mmCIF file of C-alpha atoms in Angstrom:
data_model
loop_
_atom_site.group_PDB
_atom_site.id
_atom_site.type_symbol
_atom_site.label_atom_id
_atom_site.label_comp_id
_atom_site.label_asym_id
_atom_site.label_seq_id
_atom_site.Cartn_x
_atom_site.Cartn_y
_atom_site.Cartn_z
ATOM 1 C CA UNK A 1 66.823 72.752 -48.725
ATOM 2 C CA UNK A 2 69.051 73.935 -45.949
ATOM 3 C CA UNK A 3 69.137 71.171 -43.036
ATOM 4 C CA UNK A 4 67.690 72.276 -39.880
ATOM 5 C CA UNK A 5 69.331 71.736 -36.542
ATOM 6 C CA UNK A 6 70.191 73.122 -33.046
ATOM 7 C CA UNK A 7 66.974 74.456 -30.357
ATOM 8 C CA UNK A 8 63.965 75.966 -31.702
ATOM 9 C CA UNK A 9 61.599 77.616 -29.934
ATOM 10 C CA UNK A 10 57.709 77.727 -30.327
ATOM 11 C CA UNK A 11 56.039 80.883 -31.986
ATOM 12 C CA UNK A 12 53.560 81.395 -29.192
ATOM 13 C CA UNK A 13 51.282 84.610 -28.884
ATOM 14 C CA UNK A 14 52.701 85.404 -25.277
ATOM 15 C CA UNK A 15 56.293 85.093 -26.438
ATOM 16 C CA UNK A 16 56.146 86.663 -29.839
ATOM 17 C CA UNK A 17 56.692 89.660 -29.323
ATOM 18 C CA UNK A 18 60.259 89.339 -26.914
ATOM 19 C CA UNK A 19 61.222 86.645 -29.154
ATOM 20 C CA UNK A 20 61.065 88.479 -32.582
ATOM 21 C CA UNK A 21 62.227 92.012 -30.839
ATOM 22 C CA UNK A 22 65.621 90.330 -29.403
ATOM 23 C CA UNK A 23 65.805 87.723 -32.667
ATOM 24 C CA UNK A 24 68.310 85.548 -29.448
ATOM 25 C CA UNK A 25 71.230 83.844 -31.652
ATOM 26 C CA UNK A 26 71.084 80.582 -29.462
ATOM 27 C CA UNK A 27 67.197 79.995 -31.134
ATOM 28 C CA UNK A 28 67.870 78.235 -34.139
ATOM 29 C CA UNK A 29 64.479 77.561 -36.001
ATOM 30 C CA UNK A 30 61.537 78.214 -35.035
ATOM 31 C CA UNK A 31 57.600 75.729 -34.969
ATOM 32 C CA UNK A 32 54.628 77.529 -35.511
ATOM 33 C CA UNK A 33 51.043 75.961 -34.940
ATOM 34 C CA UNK A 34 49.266 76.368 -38.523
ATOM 35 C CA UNK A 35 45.487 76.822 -36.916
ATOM 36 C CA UNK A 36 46.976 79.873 -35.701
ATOM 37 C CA UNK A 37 48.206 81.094 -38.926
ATOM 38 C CA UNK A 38 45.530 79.841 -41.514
ATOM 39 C CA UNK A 39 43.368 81.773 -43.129
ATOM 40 C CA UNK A 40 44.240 84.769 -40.218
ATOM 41 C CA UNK A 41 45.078 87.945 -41.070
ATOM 42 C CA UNK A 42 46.320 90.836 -38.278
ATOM 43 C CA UNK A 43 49.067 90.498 -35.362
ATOM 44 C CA UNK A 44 49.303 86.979 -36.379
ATOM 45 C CA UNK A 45 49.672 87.657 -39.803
ATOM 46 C CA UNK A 46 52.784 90.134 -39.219
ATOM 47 C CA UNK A 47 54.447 88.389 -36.742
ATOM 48 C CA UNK A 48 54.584 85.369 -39.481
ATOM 49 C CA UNK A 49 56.252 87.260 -41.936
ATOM 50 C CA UNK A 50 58.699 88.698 -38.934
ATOM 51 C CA UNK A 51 59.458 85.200 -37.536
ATOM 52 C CA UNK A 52 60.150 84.554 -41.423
ATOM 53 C CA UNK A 53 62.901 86.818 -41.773
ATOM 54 C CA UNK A 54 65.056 85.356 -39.520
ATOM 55 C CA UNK A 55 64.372 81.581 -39.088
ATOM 56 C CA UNK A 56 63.355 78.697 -40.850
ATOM 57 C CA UNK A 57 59.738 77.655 -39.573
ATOM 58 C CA UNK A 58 58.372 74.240 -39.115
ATOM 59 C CA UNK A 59 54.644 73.424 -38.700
ATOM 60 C CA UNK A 60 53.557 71.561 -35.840
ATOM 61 C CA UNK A 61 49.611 70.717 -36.096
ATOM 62 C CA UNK A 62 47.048 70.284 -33.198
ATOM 63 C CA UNK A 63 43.709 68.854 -35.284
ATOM 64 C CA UNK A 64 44.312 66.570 -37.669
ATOM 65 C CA UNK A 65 44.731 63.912 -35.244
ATOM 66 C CA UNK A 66 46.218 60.706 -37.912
ATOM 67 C CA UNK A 67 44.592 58.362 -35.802
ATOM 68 C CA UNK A 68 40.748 59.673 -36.175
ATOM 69 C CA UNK A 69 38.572 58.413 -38.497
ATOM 70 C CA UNK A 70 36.337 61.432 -38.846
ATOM 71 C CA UNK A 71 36.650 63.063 -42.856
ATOM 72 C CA UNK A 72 39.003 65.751 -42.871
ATOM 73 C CA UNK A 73 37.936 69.340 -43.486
ATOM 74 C CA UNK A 74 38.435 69.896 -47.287
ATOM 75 C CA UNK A 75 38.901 73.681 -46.859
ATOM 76 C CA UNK A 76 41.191 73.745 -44.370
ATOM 77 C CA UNK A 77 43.209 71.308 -46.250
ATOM 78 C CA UNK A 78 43.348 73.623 -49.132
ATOM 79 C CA UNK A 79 44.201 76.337 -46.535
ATOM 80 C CA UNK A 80 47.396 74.197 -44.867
ATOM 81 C CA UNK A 81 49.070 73.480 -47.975
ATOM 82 C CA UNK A 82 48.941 77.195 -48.925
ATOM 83 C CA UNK A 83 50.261 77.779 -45.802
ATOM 84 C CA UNK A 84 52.840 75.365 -45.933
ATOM 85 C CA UNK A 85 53.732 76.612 -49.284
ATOM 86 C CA UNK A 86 54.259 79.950 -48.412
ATOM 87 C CA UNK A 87 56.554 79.243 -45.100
ATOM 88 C CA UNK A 88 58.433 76.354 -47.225
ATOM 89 C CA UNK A 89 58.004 74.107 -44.511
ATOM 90 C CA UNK A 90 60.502 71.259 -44.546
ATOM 91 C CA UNK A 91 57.549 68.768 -43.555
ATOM 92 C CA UNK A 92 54.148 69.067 -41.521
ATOM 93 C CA UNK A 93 53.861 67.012 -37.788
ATOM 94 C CA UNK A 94 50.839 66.090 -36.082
ATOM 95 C CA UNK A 95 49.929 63.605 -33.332
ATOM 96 C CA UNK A 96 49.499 59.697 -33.310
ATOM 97 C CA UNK A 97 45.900 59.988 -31.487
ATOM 98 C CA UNK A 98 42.355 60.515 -32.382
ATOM 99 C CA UNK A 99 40.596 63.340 -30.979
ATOM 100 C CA UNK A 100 36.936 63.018 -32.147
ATOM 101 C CA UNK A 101 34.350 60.913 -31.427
ATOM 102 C CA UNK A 102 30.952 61.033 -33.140
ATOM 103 C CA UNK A 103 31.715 64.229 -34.637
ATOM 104 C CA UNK A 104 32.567 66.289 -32.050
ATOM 105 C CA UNK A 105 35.675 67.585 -31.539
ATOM 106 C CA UNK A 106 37.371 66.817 -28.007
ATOM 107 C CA UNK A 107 40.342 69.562 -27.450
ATOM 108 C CA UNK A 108 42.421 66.234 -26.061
ATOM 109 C CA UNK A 109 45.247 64.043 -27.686
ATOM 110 C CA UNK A 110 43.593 60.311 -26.827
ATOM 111 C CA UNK A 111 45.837 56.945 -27.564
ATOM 112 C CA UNK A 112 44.830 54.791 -30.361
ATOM 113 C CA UNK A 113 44.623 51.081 -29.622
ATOM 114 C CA UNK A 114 47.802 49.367 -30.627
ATOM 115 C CA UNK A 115 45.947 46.599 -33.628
ATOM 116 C CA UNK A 116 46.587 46.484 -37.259
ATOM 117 C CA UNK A 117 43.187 48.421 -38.074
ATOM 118 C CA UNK A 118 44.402 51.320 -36.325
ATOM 119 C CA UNK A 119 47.742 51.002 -38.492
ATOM 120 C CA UNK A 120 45.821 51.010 -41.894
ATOM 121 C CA UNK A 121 43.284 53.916 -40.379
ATOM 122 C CA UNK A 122 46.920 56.029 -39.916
ATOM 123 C CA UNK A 123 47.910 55.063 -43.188
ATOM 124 C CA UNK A 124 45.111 55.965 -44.916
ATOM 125 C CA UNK A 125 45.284 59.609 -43.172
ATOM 126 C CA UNK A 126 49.000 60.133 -43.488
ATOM 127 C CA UNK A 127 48.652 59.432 -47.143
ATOM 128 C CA UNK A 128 45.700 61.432 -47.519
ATOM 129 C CA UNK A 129 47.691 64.484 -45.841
ATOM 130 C CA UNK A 130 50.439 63.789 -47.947
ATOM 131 C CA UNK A 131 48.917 64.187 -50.856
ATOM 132 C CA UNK A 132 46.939 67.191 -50.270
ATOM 133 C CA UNK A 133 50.077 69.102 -48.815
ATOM 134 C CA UNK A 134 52.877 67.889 -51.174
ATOM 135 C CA UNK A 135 55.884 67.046 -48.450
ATOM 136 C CA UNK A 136 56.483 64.817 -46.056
ATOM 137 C CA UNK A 137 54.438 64.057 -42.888
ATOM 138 C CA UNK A 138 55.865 62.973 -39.381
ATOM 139 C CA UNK A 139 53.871 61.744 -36.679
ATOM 140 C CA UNK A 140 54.399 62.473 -33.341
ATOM 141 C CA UNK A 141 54.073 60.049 -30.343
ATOM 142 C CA UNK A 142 51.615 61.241 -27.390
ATOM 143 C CA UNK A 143 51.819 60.905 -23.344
ATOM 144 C CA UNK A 144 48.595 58.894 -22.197
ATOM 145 C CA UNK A 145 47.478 57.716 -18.639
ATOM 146 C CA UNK A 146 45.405 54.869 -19.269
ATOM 147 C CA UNK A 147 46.903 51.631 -20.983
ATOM 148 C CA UNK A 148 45.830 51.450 -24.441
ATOM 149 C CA UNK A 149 43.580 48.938 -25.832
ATOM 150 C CA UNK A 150 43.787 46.079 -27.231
ATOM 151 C CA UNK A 151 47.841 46.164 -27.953
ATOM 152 C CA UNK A 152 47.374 42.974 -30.187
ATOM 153 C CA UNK A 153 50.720 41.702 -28.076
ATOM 154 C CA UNK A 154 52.284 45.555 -29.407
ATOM 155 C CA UNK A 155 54.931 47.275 -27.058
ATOM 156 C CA UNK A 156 54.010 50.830 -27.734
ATOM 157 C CA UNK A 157 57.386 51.006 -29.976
ATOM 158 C CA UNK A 158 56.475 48.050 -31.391
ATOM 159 C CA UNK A 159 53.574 49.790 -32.530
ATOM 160 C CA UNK A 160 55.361 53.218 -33.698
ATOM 161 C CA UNK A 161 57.508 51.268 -36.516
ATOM 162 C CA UNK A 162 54.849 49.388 -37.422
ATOM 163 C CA UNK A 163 52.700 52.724 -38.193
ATOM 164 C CA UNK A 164 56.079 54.052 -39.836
ATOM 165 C CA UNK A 165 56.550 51.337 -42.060
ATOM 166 C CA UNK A 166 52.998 51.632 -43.404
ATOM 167 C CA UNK A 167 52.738 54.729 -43.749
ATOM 168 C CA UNK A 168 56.205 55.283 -44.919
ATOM 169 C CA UNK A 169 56.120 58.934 -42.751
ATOM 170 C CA UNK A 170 58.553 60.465 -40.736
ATOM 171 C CA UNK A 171 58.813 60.634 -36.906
ATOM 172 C CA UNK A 172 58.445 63.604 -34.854
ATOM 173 C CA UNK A 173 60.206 62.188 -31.614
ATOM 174 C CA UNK A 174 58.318 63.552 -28.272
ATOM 175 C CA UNK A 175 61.436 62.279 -25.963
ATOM 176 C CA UNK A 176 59.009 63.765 -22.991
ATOM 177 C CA UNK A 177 56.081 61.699 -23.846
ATOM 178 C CA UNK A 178 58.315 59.188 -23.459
ATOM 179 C CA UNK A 179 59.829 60.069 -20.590
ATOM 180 C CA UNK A 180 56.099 60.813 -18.689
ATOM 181 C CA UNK A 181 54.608 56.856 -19.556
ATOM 182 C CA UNK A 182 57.616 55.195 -19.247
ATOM 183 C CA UNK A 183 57.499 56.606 -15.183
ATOM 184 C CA UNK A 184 53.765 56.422 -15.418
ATOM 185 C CA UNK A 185 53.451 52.995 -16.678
ATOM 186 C CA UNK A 186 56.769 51.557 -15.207
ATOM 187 C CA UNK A 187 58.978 50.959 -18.094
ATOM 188 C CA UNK A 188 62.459 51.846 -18.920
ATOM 189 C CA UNK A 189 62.708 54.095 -21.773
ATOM 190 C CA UNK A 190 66.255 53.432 -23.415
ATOM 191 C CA UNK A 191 64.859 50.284 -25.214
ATOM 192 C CA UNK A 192 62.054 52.487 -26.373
ATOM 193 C CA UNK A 193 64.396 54.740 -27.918
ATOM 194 C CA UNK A 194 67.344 51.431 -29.084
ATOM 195 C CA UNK A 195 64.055 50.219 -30.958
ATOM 196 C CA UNK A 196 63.121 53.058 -33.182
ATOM 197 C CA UNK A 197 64.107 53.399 -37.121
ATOM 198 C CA UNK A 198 66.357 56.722 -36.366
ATOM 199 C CA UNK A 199 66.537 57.473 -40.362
ATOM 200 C CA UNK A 200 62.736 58.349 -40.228
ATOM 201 C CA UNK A 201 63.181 60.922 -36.873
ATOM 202 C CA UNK A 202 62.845 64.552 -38.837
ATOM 203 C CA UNK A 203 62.311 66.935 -35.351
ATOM 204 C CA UNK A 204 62.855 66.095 -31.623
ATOM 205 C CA UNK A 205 60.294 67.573 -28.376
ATOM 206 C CA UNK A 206 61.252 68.632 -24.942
ATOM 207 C CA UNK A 207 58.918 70.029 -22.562
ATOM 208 C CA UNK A 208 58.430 69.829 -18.752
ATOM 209 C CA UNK A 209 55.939 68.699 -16.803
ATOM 210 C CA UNK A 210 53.783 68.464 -13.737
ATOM 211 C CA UNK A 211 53.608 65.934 -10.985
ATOM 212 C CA UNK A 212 50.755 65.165 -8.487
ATOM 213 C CA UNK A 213 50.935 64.525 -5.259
ATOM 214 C CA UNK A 214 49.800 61.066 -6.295
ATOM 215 C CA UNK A 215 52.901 60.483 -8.782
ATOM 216 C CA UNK A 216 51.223 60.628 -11.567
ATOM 217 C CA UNK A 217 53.342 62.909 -14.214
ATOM 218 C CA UNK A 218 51.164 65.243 -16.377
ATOM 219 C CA UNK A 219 52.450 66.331 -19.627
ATOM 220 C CA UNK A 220 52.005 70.132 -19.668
ATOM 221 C CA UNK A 221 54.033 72.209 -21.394
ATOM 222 C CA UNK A 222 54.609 74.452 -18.731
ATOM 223 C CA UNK A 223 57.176 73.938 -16.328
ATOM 224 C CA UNK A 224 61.554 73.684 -16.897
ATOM 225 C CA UNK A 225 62.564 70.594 -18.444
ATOM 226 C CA UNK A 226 64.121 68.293 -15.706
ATOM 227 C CA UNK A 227 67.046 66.315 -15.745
ATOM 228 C CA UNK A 228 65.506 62.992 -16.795
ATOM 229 C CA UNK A 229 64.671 64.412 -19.475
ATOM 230 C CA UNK A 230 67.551 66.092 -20.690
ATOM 231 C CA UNK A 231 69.159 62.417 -19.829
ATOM 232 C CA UNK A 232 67.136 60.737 -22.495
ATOM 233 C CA UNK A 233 67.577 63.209 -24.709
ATOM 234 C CA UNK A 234 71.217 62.945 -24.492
ATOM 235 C CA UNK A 235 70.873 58.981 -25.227
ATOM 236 C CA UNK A 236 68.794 59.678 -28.007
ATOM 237 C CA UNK A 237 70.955 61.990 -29.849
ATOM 238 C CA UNK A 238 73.781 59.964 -29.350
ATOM 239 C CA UNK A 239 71.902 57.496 -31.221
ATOM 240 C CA UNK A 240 70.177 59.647 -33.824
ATOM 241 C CA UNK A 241 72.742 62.363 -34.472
ATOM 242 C CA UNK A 242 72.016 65.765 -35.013
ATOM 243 C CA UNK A 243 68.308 66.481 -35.128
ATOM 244 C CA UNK A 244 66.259 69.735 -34.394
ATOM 245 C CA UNK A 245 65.080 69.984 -31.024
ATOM 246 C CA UNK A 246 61.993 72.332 -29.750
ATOM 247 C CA UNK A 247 61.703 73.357 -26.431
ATOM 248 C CA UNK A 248 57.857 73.563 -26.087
ATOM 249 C CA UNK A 249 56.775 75.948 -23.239
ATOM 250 C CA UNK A 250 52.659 76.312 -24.172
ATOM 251 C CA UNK A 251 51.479 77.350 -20.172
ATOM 252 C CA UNK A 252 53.194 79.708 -17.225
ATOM 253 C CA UNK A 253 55.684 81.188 -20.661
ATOM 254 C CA UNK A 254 58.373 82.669 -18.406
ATOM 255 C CA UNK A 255 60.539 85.699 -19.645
ATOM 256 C CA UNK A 256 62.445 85.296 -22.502
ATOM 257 C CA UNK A 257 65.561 85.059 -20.709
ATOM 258 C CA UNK A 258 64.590 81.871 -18.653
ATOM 259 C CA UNK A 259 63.962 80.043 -21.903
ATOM 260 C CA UNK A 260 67.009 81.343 -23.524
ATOM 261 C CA UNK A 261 69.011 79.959 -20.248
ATOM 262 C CA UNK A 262 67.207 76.686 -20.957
ATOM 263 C CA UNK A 263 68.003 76.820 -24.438
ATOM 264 C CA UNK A 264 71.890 77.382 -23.961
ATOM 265 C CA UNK A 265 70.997 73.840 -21.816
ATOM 266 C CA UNK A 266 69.753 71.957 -24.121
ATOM 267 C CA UNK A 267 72.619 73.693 -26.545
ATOM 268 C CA UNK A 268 75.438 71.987 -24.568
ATOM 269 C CA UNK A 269 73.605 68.909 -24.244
ATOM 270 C CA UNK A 270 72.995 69.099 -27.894
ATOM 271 C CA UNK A 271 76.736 69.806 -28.857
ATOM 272 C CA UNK A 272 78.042 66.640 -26.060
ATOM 273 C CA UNK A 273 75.584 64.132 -28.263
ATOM 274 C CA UNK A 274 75.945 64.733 -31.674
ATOM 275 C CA UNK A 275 79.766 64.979 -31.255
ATOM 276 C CA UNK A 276 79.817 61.646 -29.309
ATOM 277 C CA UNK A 277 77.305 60.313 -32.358
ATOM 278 C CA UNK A 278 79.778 61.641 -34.958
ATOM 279 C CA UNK A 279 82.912 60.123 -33.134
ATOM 280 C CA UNK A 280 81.273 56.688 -32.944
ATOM 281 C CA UNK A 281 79.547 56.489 -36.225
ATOM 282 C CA UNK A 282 82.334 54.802 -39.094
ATOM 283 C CA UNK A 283 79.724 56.489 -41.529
ATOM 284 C CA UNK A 284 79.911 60.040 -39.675
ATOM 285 C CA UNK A 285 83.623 59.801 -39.841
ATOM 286 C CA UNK A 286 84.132 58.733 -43.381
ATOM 287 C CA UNK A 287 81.781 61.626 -43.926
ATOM 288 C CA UNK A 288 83.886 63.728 -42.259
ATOM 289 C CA UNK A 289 86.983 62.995 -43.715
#
């Protein structure tokens, strides 16, 4: 399987069409949202096998939610490994969270508690999802704005390896969600990142986001990435090496040449941390050699 690396860009319905027109060099891959995809036929349908052409696609989801307890949908289990089949997705992502409540479905990413029941509840799911799709699963870590409860004496990375190691998944490493509660809930975020098995980190997020007049930062997808960010993402890489990075833009989708301009951004930044990883790594250098 060919290794995926450099900036992807999302496959979103109001950038489609620009995107798959222009087929921009500097976008490397490309992550698709599968409940867009399964089981639909039309626009959707073609612009799949047009994105396919030309990049390697990665499935992000938005509903499984590996934290809720709620039975999956059979069906659409059946449907998502087709899916996956046919794109020959490298691995399938979806969030650390739970999202339903009684049955019904709440259209929001909510934090888990941070105990050992919520652990074996992931694990459970994430080998449930394995199963039924045949590859890898990575998790993704998730912005929240009220403390989590009860932590069971957890730091929230504390808690990430400790759902990794049970699960034995991958990680799909959000370095915006970290960014927003580490300046929402005052703590810094290098340690966060020092702390984190890097062998299990498959795909990297950056996104921008909002802030209210009251400080509080609101993960939303739809402003530029700002230069914390692209900070911590330049410590993490130097720490991780080379791993594929999306630049998620889901709200306000600006023309295509704004995002490109970020993209050659996050390029450079890209380029500066893997070859600083690769210069202090003795393993990247034997490779090398």
């Amino acid at each position: 399987m060919k290794t995926i690396e450099g900036i992807g860009l999302g496959l979103r319905h109001d950038l489609a069409e620009a995107l798959l027109e222009r087929r921009p060099d500097e976008v490397r891959w490309l992550e698709i949202h599968p409940e867009n995809y399964v089981a639909r036929g039309g626009l959707f349908a073609q612009n799949l096998e047009r994105a396919m052409e030309s990049w390697r696609l990665v499935p992000h989801g938005l509903s499984l939610c590996l934290g809720t307890v709620t039975p999956f949908d059979e069906p659409y289990k059946r449907q998502l490994a087709g899916l996956l089949d046919r794109i020959d997705a490298p691995w399938y992502s979806d969030h650390l969270c739970f999202a339903d409540v009684d049955g019904s479905f709440l259209h929001d990413l909510l934090p888990l508690p941070f105990s050992k029941e919520t652990v074996q509840t992931v694990k459970e799911r994430v080998d449930e999802v394995q199963q039924a799709i045949g590859r890898p699963v990575a998790v993704e870590n998730i912005s929240y704005y009220a403390d989590p409860a009860p932590r069971r004496g957890w730091t929230e990375p504390e808690f990430l390896c400790e759902v990794l190691d049970a699960a034995d998944c991958k990680l799909l490493l959000d370095v915006n969600n970290i960014y927003v509660n580490s300046r929402n809930h005052g703590f810094d975020p290098r340690p966060y990142i020092d702390a984190l098995p890097y062998e299990r980190v498959v795909q990297m997020h950056v996104a921008g986001h909002f802030t209210r007049k009251d400080a509080l930062i609101i993960d939303t997808h739809g402003e530029p990435v700002c230069d914390g960010v692209f900070e911590l993402l330049e410590y993490t890489l130097e720490r991780t090496g080379p791993k594929p990075v999306l630049l998620e833009r889901d709200q306000n989708i600006p023309p295509l040449d704004e995002l490109l301009a970020e993209v050659r951004q996050l390029s450079e930044i890209y380029e500066r941390a893997t070859a600083a990883h690769e210069s202090s790594d003795p393993k990247s250098r034997d490779a090398a050699e």
